[in-house]
Amino acid sequence: MSTDDDRRFRSLRTITAPRPATVVSVLTVLAGWQLFSTFFSPYRFPGLWTLAGNVTTVLSGGTRFDPFTQFGATVARVAVGFGLSMMFSTIWGVAMGARSTLGEYLSGPLFVLLTVPSVVWAFVGVIWFGLTEFLVPVFVVTLVVFPYLTVVVWEGMGDVDESLVEMAEAFGASTAATWRYVYLPQLRPHLFGAARIGLAVSWKLALVAEVFGSATGVGVAVKHHFETFENGMVLAWAVPMMALIYGADRLLRRVERRAARWKSEATERQGALE
Amino acid sequence: MTRLRINGATKRFEGVDGPLTVFEGLDLVIGDGEFVTVMGPSGCGKTTLLNAVAGVVDLDTGTIEFGGEPVEPGAFPFGYVFQEPRLLEWRTAGQNIAFALEAAGVDASEHDRRIRTWLERVGLADERDSYPRQLSGGQRQRVGLARALAVGPELLLMDEPFSSLDAVTARNARRNLLDLWADTGASVFFVTHDVHEAVVLSDRIVFMNGDGDVFEAVTVPHDRPREFDDPALRETEAELTRTFFEELE
Amino acid sequence: MTRRGAVAGGGFLLLWTVASAAAPALFPGPLAVAGRLPDLIGPGPGGEVFGHLGASLLRVVLATAVGLATAVPVGVVMAVDDRIETGVSLWLPFFMTVPTLVVVLVAMVLFGFSDLSVVVAVVVAATPFATVTVYEGAADVDPALLTMADAFGADRRAVLREIYLPAILPSVFGSARYLLSMVWKVVVLAETFGMNRGMGALFRYWFNQGDLTALLAALSCFVAVMVGLQTGVSRLEHRLFHWRA
């Protein structure tokens, strides 16, 4: 009872005004950043205004790199690598969960694959394919993200309630219906979780791959500014991409919440009933 | 006429110390429209027996006849009410029933009518669009019952369906079940460890001991409709409780 | 476990051999890779693999310790105080999107090509995730126990020591294991840019030589140490917290 009240009260508060803790937190971090920046020259660590100015410069094409080409290339690579990883991981994770022997034999190799640093994949990719538009970044993203997400999906399969599968069997449900109505709804939160992690990691890896294996992309711009010790510009190139990924994450979360309507509505109505 | 006949059913599981016999050479008959309860202590294999009839668990030996014809387990019109309701939490009460209707191959045009009818008959006409989490434990169990009845079963399998409900709710649920049973004319294969429940509900009670052997079968000598607090019923209950516990000790 | 490991390992070696027979330029075979081990172990610019491993390991241990020392207090304070939880949680999605590479490069520019840069980069890039792990463990504390402590009038100190500490110890360990696996990657990435010693530097050397076989040999050494280390840590964890299972 008291927790329900608390939850309702809290949700009410977020609608009306930001909580004081939020305001304090934002101000503290921003002030901390500004204070830290005073110890360095604006090139090496930009203050908030300098950084905002730099971001504007980057976005308006004021550097030697065209923003549309670079951001476009990185977004496309992240999208392809992430999409491929999600697809493979879902198939493999589900297969490993459904066939326990497959899971037992493949978990070891996946675990080993996970210990390989992303830089090494980038190096191997470049030696194999040279400087490429898509191949090396997608290769790196897929090889690192795929085993990770497979493990997440595989673990999700372990949470499937067997008694519901038994129920479906007793009522004579077809395999397709059992997957669609019994397995998939239970896997959905795990798939969303995997997607959210996968998206964030994909972008970080695409950046690493671009530094070594590509002639375009945010990674190339970042590397150039690093070599001239311009941290202000390094950060300015990262910020728009981070905002984009953050937006995509918010979008995924919203879709996830909509898919889990049956959960949230339940708590709300229970609170109203009791 | 018999509805269900189980002949020489044997089930063994691989235990830690070799095979574990759940039951062996078990025979059971349920007449047409008859309400039969299998009574037994926890872990005596009652649920396994129900699952075997439903075709969820494979029998090692034994055959099943339905309406006098030999059939594969589960290959006949039956409904199943589980101990815990086993509803799909992400589907509304109505959609949970639709799931079973679709699985049973009921024509889609029939779905709406059947869902409405059966939710109304278990007293949940207004909860069609509610999700299981919005319902109380007793209401969920009633959705489970409506789901089992909606597929038009000739045999209803029930695995301690009221054991997790409080006394008052369980009592109302039993009353509701008897009404529905009288209306549908389906046979019921009920499993419980509660002597009172067995006596007020059943035509016949079959007693199993911890080794999965049937040691007693009695016909409940009371006319219907029954008053749950009828002293005569209470007396039968006391008598059967004695028989039951003497065997178990 | 061993039989399964043998089958999986054997299958992997077989696949590798077949692939190398089909395209030796792309997939140097297991024997070819093993044949380069003496080059790696011996002296020379691309050798001294144990020295490089040691240098990386030292940074990893140092960074993990600093990361843990930050994550544990912050995580516990988050669990105890709702306001701090709100303030810190606000930044977690932001930290999810900060690319490790940018953190590494910025740290290098600020603090030079030194161990300090590596440690700073690791703390910024990896600590938030470890903090969440600790927080989740501490937030898992049974509210009924807190009510009980309150009913008996236990003071804040006693509550921390008797209720929170036992609850978070396993998650501290879990978070250390997690940090370790993440820290390795940040350290190697950092070493690739402008460090002279460490596995990242060794990888970079062989990449610059365009020698895939030696690169894979170095990778094998690295993976072997990583797998050994992580297996050791999970075993230790299992032994310490087996009462929980």
Short mmCIF file of N, CA, C and O in Angstrom, two decimals, chain A residues 6 10 19 21-22 25-26 29-30 36 40 43-45 101 104-105 109 111-112 114-120 122-124 126-128 144 148 196-197 200-201 203-204 207-208 211-212 219 222-223 226 229-231 234-235 238 242 245-246 249 253, chain C residues 3-4 7-8 25-28 82-88 90-91 93-102 105-113 129 178 185 188-189 192-193 200 203-204 206-207 210-212 215-216 219 222-223 226-227 230-231:
data_model
loop_
_atom_site.label_atom_id
_atom_site.label_comp_id
_atom_site.label_asym_id
_atom_site.label_seq_id
_atom_site.Cartn_x
_atom_site.Cartn_y
_atom_site.Cartn_z
N ASP A 6 3.55 5.78 -2.75
CA ASP A 6 4.82 6.44 -3.00
C ASP A 6 5.05 6.58 -4.50
O ASP A 6 5.42 7.63 -4.99
N ARG A 10 5.26 9.93 -6.62
CA ARG A 10 6.49 10.26 -7.33
C ARG A 10 6.19 10.59 -8.79
O ARG A 10 6.71 11.54 -9.34
N ARG A 19 12.48 17.31 -10.00
CA ARG A 19 12.79 17.16 -8.59
C ARG A 19 14.02 17.98 -8.22
O ARG A 19 14.91 18.15 -9.07
N ALA A 21 16.57 17.22 -6.59
CA ALA A 21 17.80 16.44 -6.76
C ALA A 21 18.28 16.52 -8.21
O ALA A 21 19.48 16.60 -8.47
N THR A 22 17.34 16.53 -9.15
CA THR A 22 17.71 16.60 -10.56
C THR A 22 18.40 17.93 -10.85
O THR A 22 19.46 17.96 -11.49
N SER A 25 21.80 18.05 -9.29
CA SER A 25 22.72 17.17 -10.00
C SER A 25 23.21 17.80 -11.29
O SER A 25 24.41 17.82 -11.58
N VAL A 26 22.28 18.35 -12.08
CA VAL A 26 22.66 18.96 -13.36
C VAL A 26 23.59 20.14 -13.12
O VAL A 26 24.66 20.26 -13.74
N VAL A 29 27.17 19.02 -11.98
CA VAL A 29 28.01 18.47 -13.04
C VAL A 29 28.47 19.58 -13.99
O VAL A 29 29.65 19.64 -14.36
N LEU A 30 27.55 20.44 -14.38
CA LEU A 30 27.92 21.52 -15.30
C LEU A 30 28.97 22.45 -14.66
O LEU A 30 29.97 22.81 -15.29
N PHE A 36 36.66 22.57 -13.95
CA PHE A 36 37.76 21.74 -14.44
C PHE A 36 38.41 22.40 -15.65
O PHE A 36 39.64 22.39 -15.79
N PHE A 40 42.82 24.26 -17.75
CA PHE A 40 43.46 23.95 -19.03
C PHE A 40 43.14 25.04 -20.05
O PHE A 40 42.19 25.81 -19.87
N TYR A 43 41.75 24.74 -25.85
CA TYR A 43 42.05 23.69 -26.82
C TYR A 43 42.08 22.34 -26.16
O TYR A 43 41.58 21.36 -26.70
N ARG A 44 42.69 22.32 -24.97
CA ARG A 44 42.91 21.02 -24.34
C ARG A 44 41.71 20.56 -23.54
O ARG A 44 41.48 19.37 -23.42
N PHE A 45 40.99 21.50 -22.94
CA PHE A 45 39.73 21.12 -22.32
C PHE A 45 38.77 22.29 -22.38
O PHE A 45 38.96 23.28 -21.67
N THR A 101 21.97 -28.55 -25.34
CA THR A 101 23.33 -29.02 -25.67
C THR A 101 24.06 -27.96 -26.49
O THR A 101 25.24 -27.70 -26.26
N GLU A 104 25.31 -25.44 -24.15
CA GLU A 104 26.46 -25.88 -23.36
C GLU A 104 27.75 -25.82 -24.17
O GLU A 104 28.79 -25.41 -23.67
N TYR A 105 27.67 -26.22 -25.45
CA TYR A 105 28.89 -26.25 -26.24
C TYR A 105 29.31 -24.86 -26.73
O TYR A 105 30.49 -24.60 -26.88
N PRO A 109 33.03 -21.03 -26.28
CA PRO A 109 33.60 -20.24 -27.38
C PRO A 109 33.13 -18.79 -27.37
O PRO A 109 33.94 -17.88 -27.63
N PHE A 111 32.34 -17.02 -24.79
CA PHE A 111 33.03 -16.40 -23.68
C PHE A 111 34.46 -16.01 -24.10
O PHE A 111 34.94 -14.92 -23.80
N VAL A 112 35.12 -16.92 -24.84
CA VAL A 112 36.48 -16.63 -25.32
C VAL A 112 36.44 -15.48 -26.33
O VAL A 112 37.26 -14.55 -26.28
N LEU A 114 34.49 -13.11 -26.45
CA LEU A 114 34.23 -11.85 -25.76
C LEU A 114 35.49 -11.21 -25.19
O LEU A 114 35.51 -10.03 -24.89
N THR A 115 36.55 -12.01 -25.01
CA THR A 115 37.77 -11.46 -24.41
C THR A 115 38.66 -10.78 -25.44
O THR A 115 39.65 -10.15 -25.07
N VAL A 116 38.34 -10.91 -26.72
CA VAL A 116 39.18 -10.29 -27.74
C VAL A 116 38.92 -8.78 -27.76
O VAL A 116 37.78 -8.36 -27.90
N PRO A 117 39.97 -7.95 -27.61
CA PRO A 117 39.75 -6.51 -27.61
C PRO A 117 39.32 -6.02 -28.99
O PRO A 117 39.75 -6.55 -30.02
N SER A 118 38.49 -4.98 -28.99
CA SER A 118 37.94 -4.49 -30.26
C SER A 118 39.04 -3.98 -31.19
O SER A 118 38.94 -4.13 -32.40
N VAL A 119 40.13 -3.40 -30.61
CA VAL A 119 41.21 -2.90 -31.46
C VAL A 119 41.79 -4.02 -32.30
O VAL A 119 42.15 -3.81 -33.47
N VAL A 120 41.91 -5.20 -31.70
CA VAL A 120 42.51 -6.31 -32.44
C VAL A 120 41.61 -6.68 -33.62
O VAL A 120 42.09 -6.93 -34.72
N ALA A 122 39.77 -4.63 -35.19
CA ALA A 122 39.98 -3.58 -36.18
C ALA A 122 41.28 -3.83 -36.95
O ALA A 122 41.31 -3.73 -38.18
N PHE A 123 42.34 -4.22 -36.24
CA PHE A 123 43.63 -4.51 -36.90
C PHE A 123 43.47 -5.65 -37.89
O PHE A 123 43.90 -5.57 -39.04
N VAL A 124 42.85 -6.74 -37.43
CA VAL A 124 42.65 -7.90 -38.31
C VAL A 124 41.83 -7.48 -39.53
O VAL A 124 42.16 -7.82 -40.68
N VAL A 126 41.55 -4.56 -40.94
CA VAL A 126 42.31 -3.72 -41.88
C VAL A 126 43.31 -4.56 -42.67
O VAL A 126 43.47 -4.40 -43.88
N ILE A 127 43.98 -5.52 -41.98
CA ILE A 127 44.93 -6.37 -42.69
C ILE A 127 44.20 -7.18 -43.77
O ILE A 127 44.68 -7.37 -44.88
N TRP A 128 42.98 -7.64 -43.44
CA TRP A 128 42.23 -8.44 -44.40
C TRP A 128 41.67 -7.60 -45.55
O TRP A 128 41.80 -7.95 -46.71
N VAL A 144 32.10 -7.97 -32.14
CA VAL A 144 32.11 -7.70 -30.70
C VAL A 144 30.71 -7.73 -30.12
O VAL A 144 30.48 -8.29 -29.05
N TYR A 148 28.12 -10.80 -27.41
CA TYR A 148 27.59 -10.21 -26.18
C TYR A 148 26.07 -10.32 -26.14
O TYR A 148 25.49 -10.78 -25.16
N ARG A 196 19.16 -2.08 -26.49
CA ARG A 196 19.64 -0.81 -25.94
C ARG A 196 21.13 -0.85 -25.66
O ARG A 196 21.86 0.09 -25.97
N ILE A 197 21.61 -1.95 -25.09
CA ILE A 197 23.05 -2.07 -24.86
C ILE A 197 23.77 -2.12 -26.20
O ILE A 197 24.77 -1.44 -26.42
N ALA A 200 24.28 1.27 -28.00
CA ALA A 200 25.31 2.12 -27.39
C ALA A 200 26.70 1.58 -27.69
O ALA A 200 27.62 2.34 -28.04
N VAL A 201 26.87 0.27 -27.55
CA VAL A 201 28.19 -0.32 -27.78
C VAL A 201 28.57 -0.24 -29.25
O VAL A 201 29.73 0.01 -29.59
N TRP A 203 27.99 2.00 -31.42
CA TRP A 203 28.50 3.32 -31.79
C TRP A 203 29.94 3.50 -31.30
O TRP A 203 30.81 3.98 -32.02
N LYS A 204 30.22 3.02 -30.09
CA LYS A 204 31.59 3.13 -29.57
C LYS A 204 32.57 2.34 -30.43
O LYS A 204 33.69 2.77 -30.67
N LEU A 207 33.37 3.79 -33.90
CA LEU A 207 34.36 4.85 -33.78
C LEU A 207 35.79 4.29 -33.80
O LEU A 207 36.66 4.79 -34.53
N VAL A 208 36.02 3.25 -33.01
CA VAL A 208 37.34 2.62 -32.97
C VAL A 208 37.72 2.12 -34.35
O VAL A 208 38.84 2.32 -34.84
N VAL A 211 38.75 4.82 -36.83
CA VAL A 211 40.07 5.41 -36.61
C VAL A 211 41.12 4.66 -37.41
O VAL A 211 42.01 5.25 -38.02
N PHE A 212 41.01 3.32 -37.43
CA PHE A 212 42.06 2.54 -38.09
C PHE A 212 41.70 2.11 -39.50
O PHE A 212 42.58 1.91 -40.32
N GLY A 219 35.03 8.94 -36.54
CA GLY A 219 36.31 8.45 -36.02
C GLY A 219 37.50 9.12 -36.69
O GLY A 219 38.50 9.44 -36.05
N VAL A 222 37.76 12.65 -35.38
CA VAL A 222 38.24 12.60 -34.00
C VAL A 222 39.74 12.34 -33.97
O VAL A 222 40.50 13.00 -33.25
N LYS A 223 40.19 11.42 -34.81
CA LYS A 223 41.62 11.08 -34.84
C LYS A 223 42.45 12.30 -35.29
O LYS A 223 43.49 12.60 -34.71
N PHE A 226 42.71 14.73 -32.51
CA PHE A 226 43.56 14.19 -31.45
C PHE A 226 45.03 14.41 -31.81
O PHE A 226 45.85 14.81 -30.98
N PHE A 229 46.14 17.63 -30.95
CA PHE A 229 45.90 17.90 -29.52
C PHE A 229 44.74 18.86 -29.26
O PHE A 229 44.76 19.61 -28.30
N GLU A 230 43.71 18.84 -30.13
CA GLU A 230 42.55 19.71 -29.92
C GLU A 230 41.42 18.92 -29.27
O GLU A 230 40.50 18.47 -29.96
N ASN A 231 41.48 18.80 -27.95
CA ASN A 231 40.42 18.08 -27.25
C ASN A 231 39.06 18.73 -27.47
O ASN A 231 38.04 18.05 -27.53
N VAL A 234 37.73 17.30 -30.52
CA VAL A 234 37.44 15.87 -30.36
C VAL A 234 36.06 15.70 -29.72
O VAL A 234 35.19 14.97 -30.20
N LEU A 235 35.86 16.45 -28.62
CA LEU A 235 34.57 16.35 -27.92
C LEU A 235 33.44 16.88 -28.78
O LEU A 235 32.33 16.32 -28.79
N ALA A 238 32.14 14.31 -30.97
CA ALA A 238 31.44 13.21 -30.29
C ALA A 238 30.04 13.62 -29.85
O ALA A 238 29.11 12.81 -29.88
N MET A 242 26.54 11.44 -29.73
CA MET A 242 26.03 10.98 -28.44
C MET A 242 24.57 11.37 -28.28
O MET A 242 23.75 10.58 -27.80
N ILE A 245 22.49 8.98 -30.38
CA ILE A 245 22.36 7.65 -29.77
C ILE A 245 21.46 7.73 -28.54
O ILE A 245 20.61 6.86 -28.31
N TYR A 246 21.62 8.80 -27.78
CA TYR A 246 20.76 8.98 -26.60
C TYR A 246 19.30 9.06 -27.03
O TYR A 246 18.43 8.43 -26.42
N ASP A 249 18.04 5.71 -27.92
CA ASP A 249 17.83 4.93 -26.71
C ASP A 249 16.49 5.30 -26.06
O ASP A 249 15.73 4.44 -25.63
N ARG A 253 13.24 2.94 -25.44
CA ARG A 253 12.63 2.79 -24.13
C ARG A 253 11.14 3.05 -24.19
O ARG A 253 10.35 2.39 -23.52
N ARG C 3 34.95 -32.12 -20.76
CA ARG C 3 34.65 -32.81 -22.01
C ARG C 3 34.06 -31.82 -23.00
O ARG C 3 34.44 -31.77 -24.16
N ARG C 4 33.13 -31.00 -22.49
CA ARG C 4 32.52 -30.00 -23.33
C ARG C 4 33.56 -29.02 -23.87
O ARG C 4 33.58 -28.69 -25.04
N VAL C 7 35.55 -30.68 -26.57
CA VAL C 7 34.82 -30.77 -27.84
C VAL C 7 34.78 -29.40 -28.53
O VAL C 7 35.08 -29.27 -29.72
N ALA C 8 34.42 -28.37 -27.74
CA ALA C 8 34.31 -27.03 -28.31
C ALA C 8 35.67 -26.57 -28.82
O ALA C 8 35.80 -26.05 -29.94
N ALA C 25 46.37 -17.04 -46.67
CA ALA C 25 46.74 -15.64 -46.49
C ALA C 25 45.81 -14.96 -45.49
O ALA C 25 46.24 -14.11 -44.71
N LEU C 26 44.53 -15.35 -45.51
CA LEU C 26 43.57 -14.73 -44.61
C LEU C 26 43.59 -15.35 -43.22
O LEU C 26 43.46 -14.67 -42.22
N PHE C 27 43.72 -16.69 -43.18
CA PHE C 27 43.69 -17.38 -41.90
C PHE C 27 44.98 -18.16 -41.67
O PHE C 27 45.05 -19.31 -42.06
N PRO C 28 46.00 -17.55 -41.09
CA PRO C 28 47.19 -18.33 -40.77
C PRO C 28 46.80 -19.47 -39.83
O PRO C 28 46.06 -19.22 -38.87
N ASP C 82 17.71 8.41 -1.50
CA ASP C 82 16.92 8.50 -2.72
C ASP C 82 17.33 9.67 -3.60
O ASP C 82 17.36 9.57 -4.82
N ARG C 83 17.67 10.79 -2.96
CA ARG C 83 17.97 12.00 -3.74
C ARG C 83 19.27 11.81 -4.54
O ARG C 83 19.37 12.21 -5.70
N ILE C 84 20.24 11.18 -3.88
CA ILE C 84 21.50 10.95 -4.59
C ILE C 84 21.30 9.98 -5.73
O ILE C 84 21.84 10.14 -6.82
N GLU C 85 20.43 8.98 -5.49
CA GLU C 85 20.12 8.02 -6.55
C GLU C 85 19.55 8.76 -7.76
O GLU C 85 19.97 8.54 -8.90
N THR C 86 18.61 9.68 -7.50
CA THR C 86 18.01 10.45 -8.59
C THR C 86 19.08 11.24 -9.35
O THR C 86 19.13 11.22 -10.58
N GLY C 87 19.93 11.93 -8.58
CA GLY C 87 20.94 12.78 -9.20
C GLY C 87 21.94 12.00 -10.02
O GLY C 87 22.34 12.43 -11.11
N VAL C 88 22.38 10.83 -9.52
CA VAL C 88 23.38 10.04 -10.24
C VAL C 88 22.75 9.32 -11.43
O VAL C 88 23.32 9.29 -12.53
N LEU C 90 20.45 10.10 -13.29
CA LEU C 90 20.22 11.03 -14.39
C LEU C 90 21.32 10.95 -15.44
O LEU C 90 21.06 11.08 -16.63
N TRP C 91 22.56 10.72 -14.98
CA TRP C 91 23.70 10.77 -15.90
C TRP C 91 24.06 9.42 -16.49
O TRP C 91 24.93 9.33 -17.35
N PRO C 93 22.41 7.20 -18.50
CA PRO C 93 22.21 7.03 -19.95
C PRO C 93 23.23 7.82 -20.74
O PRO C 93 23.69 7.39 -21.81
N PHE C 94 23.64 8.95 -20.20
CA PHE C 94 24.65 9.77 -20.84
C PHE C 94 25.98 9.01 -20.88
O PHE C 94 26.64 8.94 -21.91
N PHE C 95 26.33 8.38 -19.75
CA PHE C 95 27.58 7.62 -19.71
C PHE C 95 27.54 6.43 -20.65
O PHE C 95 28.57 6.01 -21.18
N MET C 96 26.34 5.87 -20.85
CA MET C 96 26.21 4.75 -21.78
C MET C 96 26.70 5.15 -23.17
O MET C 96 27.18 4.31 -23.93
N THR C 97 26.53 6.42 -23.54
CA THR C 97 26.83 6.82 -24.91
C THR C 97 28.21 7.47 -25.07
O THR C 97 28.61 7.76 -26.18
N VAL C 98 28.90 7.72 -23.95
CA VAL C 98 30.24 8.31 -24.08
C VAL C 98 31.18 7.27 -24.68
O VAL C 98 31.37 6.21 -24.09
N PRO C 99 31.78 7.54 -25.85
CA PRO C 99 32.64 6.53 -26.44
C PRO C 99 33.97 6.42 -25.69
O PRO C 99 34.59 7.44 -25.36
N THR C 100 34.37 5.17 -25.42
CA THR C 100 35.62 4.92 -24.73
C THR C 100 36.78 5.59 -25.44
O THR C 100 37.67 6.16 -24.80
N LEU C 101 36.76 5.53 -26.75
CA LEU C 101 37.86 6.08 -27.54
C LEU C 101 38.05 7.57 -27.23
O LEU C 101 39.17 8.04 -27.02
N VAL C 102 36.96 8.32 -27.19
CA VAL C 102 37.05 9.76 -26.92
C VAL C 102 37.60 10.00 -25.52
O VAL C 102 38.46 10.86 -25.31
N LEU C 105 41.34 9.35 -25.67
CA LEU C 105 42.09 10.38 -26.37
C LEU C 105 42.14 11.68 -25.57
O LEU C 105 43.19 12.32 -25.46
N VAL C 106 41.01 12.06 -24.99
CA VAL C 106 40.98 13.30 -24.20
C VAL C 106 41.92 13.19 -23.01
O VAL C 106 42.69 14.12 -22.71
N ALA C 107 41.90 12.02 -22.35
CA ALA C 107 42.78 11.83 -21.20
C ALA C 107 44.25 11.91 -21.62
O ALA C 107 45.08 12.49 -20.92
N MET C 108 44.57 11.35 -22.79
CA MET C 108 45.96 11.37 -23.29
C MET C 108 46.42 12.81 -23.52
O MET C 108 47.54 13.18 -23.18
N VAL C 109 45.54 13.61 -24.10
CA VAL C 109 45.91 14.99 -24.37
C VAL C 109 46.09 15.75 -23.06
O VAL C 109 47.03 16.54 -22.89
N LEU C 110 45.22 15.48 -22.10
CA LEU C 110 45.27 16.22 -20.83
C LEU C 110 46.46 15.82 -19.97
O LEU C 110 47.13 16.67 -19.39
N PHE C 111 46.70 14.53 -19.86
CA PHE C 111 47.69 14.06 -18.88
C PHE C 111 48.90 13.42 -19.53
O PHE C 111 49.71 12.80 -18.84
N GLY C 112 49.01 13.52 -20.84
CA GLY C 112 50.16 12.96 -21.52
C GLY C 112 50.06 11.45 -21.65
O GLY C 112 49.13 10.82 -21.18
N PHE C 113 51.06 10.85 -22.31
CA PHE C 113 51.04 9.42 -22.56
C PHE C 113 51.59 8.70 -21.33
O PHE C 113 52.71 8.21 -21.34
N PHE C 129 29.32 1.88 -14.72
CA PHE C 129 28.66 0.58 -14.82
C PHE C 129 28.88 -0.24 -13.56
O PHE C 129 27.98 -0.92 -13.08
N TYR C 178 33.22 -7.57 -13.23
CA TYR C 178 32.73 -6.83 -14.38
C TYR C 178 33.72 -5.74 -14.78
O TYR C 178 34.07 -5.59 -15.95
N LYS C 185 39.78 -3.91 -21.66
CA LYS C 185 39.55 -3.39 -23.01
C LYS C 185 39.96 -1.94 -23.11
O LYS C 185 40.57 -1.52 -24.10
N VAL C 188 43.82 -1.75 -23.09
CA VAL C 188 44.43 -2.13 -24.37
C VAL C 188 44.22 -1.02 -25.41
O VAL C 188 45.13 -0.65 -26.15
N LEU C 189 43.01 -0.46 -25.42
CA LEU C 189 42.73 0.61 -26.37
C LEU C 189 43.65 1.80 -26.11
O LEU C 189 44.23 2.38 -27.04
N THR C 192 47.16 1.29 -27.24
CA THR C 192 47.33 1.32 -28.68
C THR C 192 47.73 2.71 -29.16
O THR C 192 48.44 2.87 -30.15
N PHE C 193 47.24 3.73 -28.43
CA PHE C 193 47.60 5.10 -28.79
C PHE C 193 48.77 5.54 -27.94
O PHE C 193 48.61 5.88 -26.77
N GLY C 200 48.48 -3.52 -25.77
CA GLY C 200 47.99 -2.66 -26.85
C GLY C 200 49.13 -2.22 -27.75
O GLY C 200 49.01 -2.22 -28.99
N PHE C 203 50.20 -5.16 -29.92
CA PHE C 203 49.26 -5.36 -31.03
C PHE C 203 49.53 -4.32 -32.13
O PHE C 203 49.56 -4.64 -33.31
N ARG C 204 49.72 -3.06 -31.70
CA ARG C 204 49.93 -2.01 -32.68
C ARG C 204 51.20 -2.27 -33.49
O ARG C 204 51.24 -2.09 -34.70
N TRP C 206 52.67 -5.11 -34.32
CA TRP C 206 52.51 -6.15 -35.35
C TRP C 206 51.51 -5.73 -36.43
O TRP C 206 51.61 -6.14 -37.57
N PHE C 207 50.56 -4.90 -36.04
CA PHE C 207 49.62 -4.35 -37.04
C PHE C 207 50.39 -3.47 -38.01
O PHE C 207 50.23 -3.58 -39.24
N GLY C 210 52.10 -5.25 -40.49
CA GLY C 210 51.20 -5.98 -41.39
C GLY C 210 51.32 -7.49 -41.22
O GLY C 210 51.01 -8.25 -42.13
N ASP C 211 51.78 -7.93 -40.03
CA ASP C 211 52.03 -9.37 -39.80
C ASP C 211 50.86 -9.99 -39.04
O ASP C 211 50.80 -9.95 -37.81
N LEU C 212 49.92 -10.55 -39.80
CA LEU C 212 48.71 -11.10 -39.19
C LEU C 212 49.03 -12.28 -38.28
O LEU C 212 48.44 -12.44 -37.21
N LEU C 215 50.32 -11.12 -35.05
CA LEU C 215 49.23 -10.45 -34.34
C LEU C 215 48.32 -11.48 -33.67
O LEU C 215 47.95 -11.35 -32.50
N LEU C 216 48.01 -12.54 -34.41
CA LEU C 216 47.15 -13.59 -33.84
C LEU C 216 47.86 -14.32 -32.71
O LEU C 216 47.24 -14.71 -31.71
N LEU C 219 47.54 -12.18 -29.79
CA LEU C 219 46.15 -12.26 -29.33
C LEU C 219 45.92 -13.54 -28.52
O LEU C 219 45.26 -13.52 -27.48
N PHE C 222 47.17 -13.13 -25.07
CA PHE C 222 46.27 -12.25 -24.33
C PHE C 222 45.01 -12.99 -23.90
O PHE C 222 44.61 -12.96 -22.73
N VAL C 223 44.38 -13.69 -24.86
CA VAL C 223 43.14 -14.40 -24.57
C VAL C 223 43.36 -15.47 -23.50
O VAL C 223 42.55 -15.63 -22.58
N MET C 226 43.52 -13.77 -20.17
CA MET C 226 42.19 -13.27 -19.81
C MET C 226 41.28 -14.38 -19.32
O MET C 226 40.61 -14.24 -18.29
N VAL C 227 41.25 -15.48 -20.11
CA VAL C 227 40.36 -16.58 -19.74
C VAL C 227 40.78 -17.16 -18.40
O VAL C 227 39.94 -17.42 -17.52
N GLN C 230 39.78 -14.68 -15.59
CA GLN C 230 38.34 -14.61 -15.31
C GLN C 230 37.83 -15.90 -14.70
O GLN C 230 36.97 -15.87 -13.82
N THR C 231 38.38 -17.03 -15.17
CA THR C 231 37.97 -18.29 -14.56
C THR C 231 38.38 -18.30 -13.09
O THR C 231 37.61 -18.71 -12.22
#
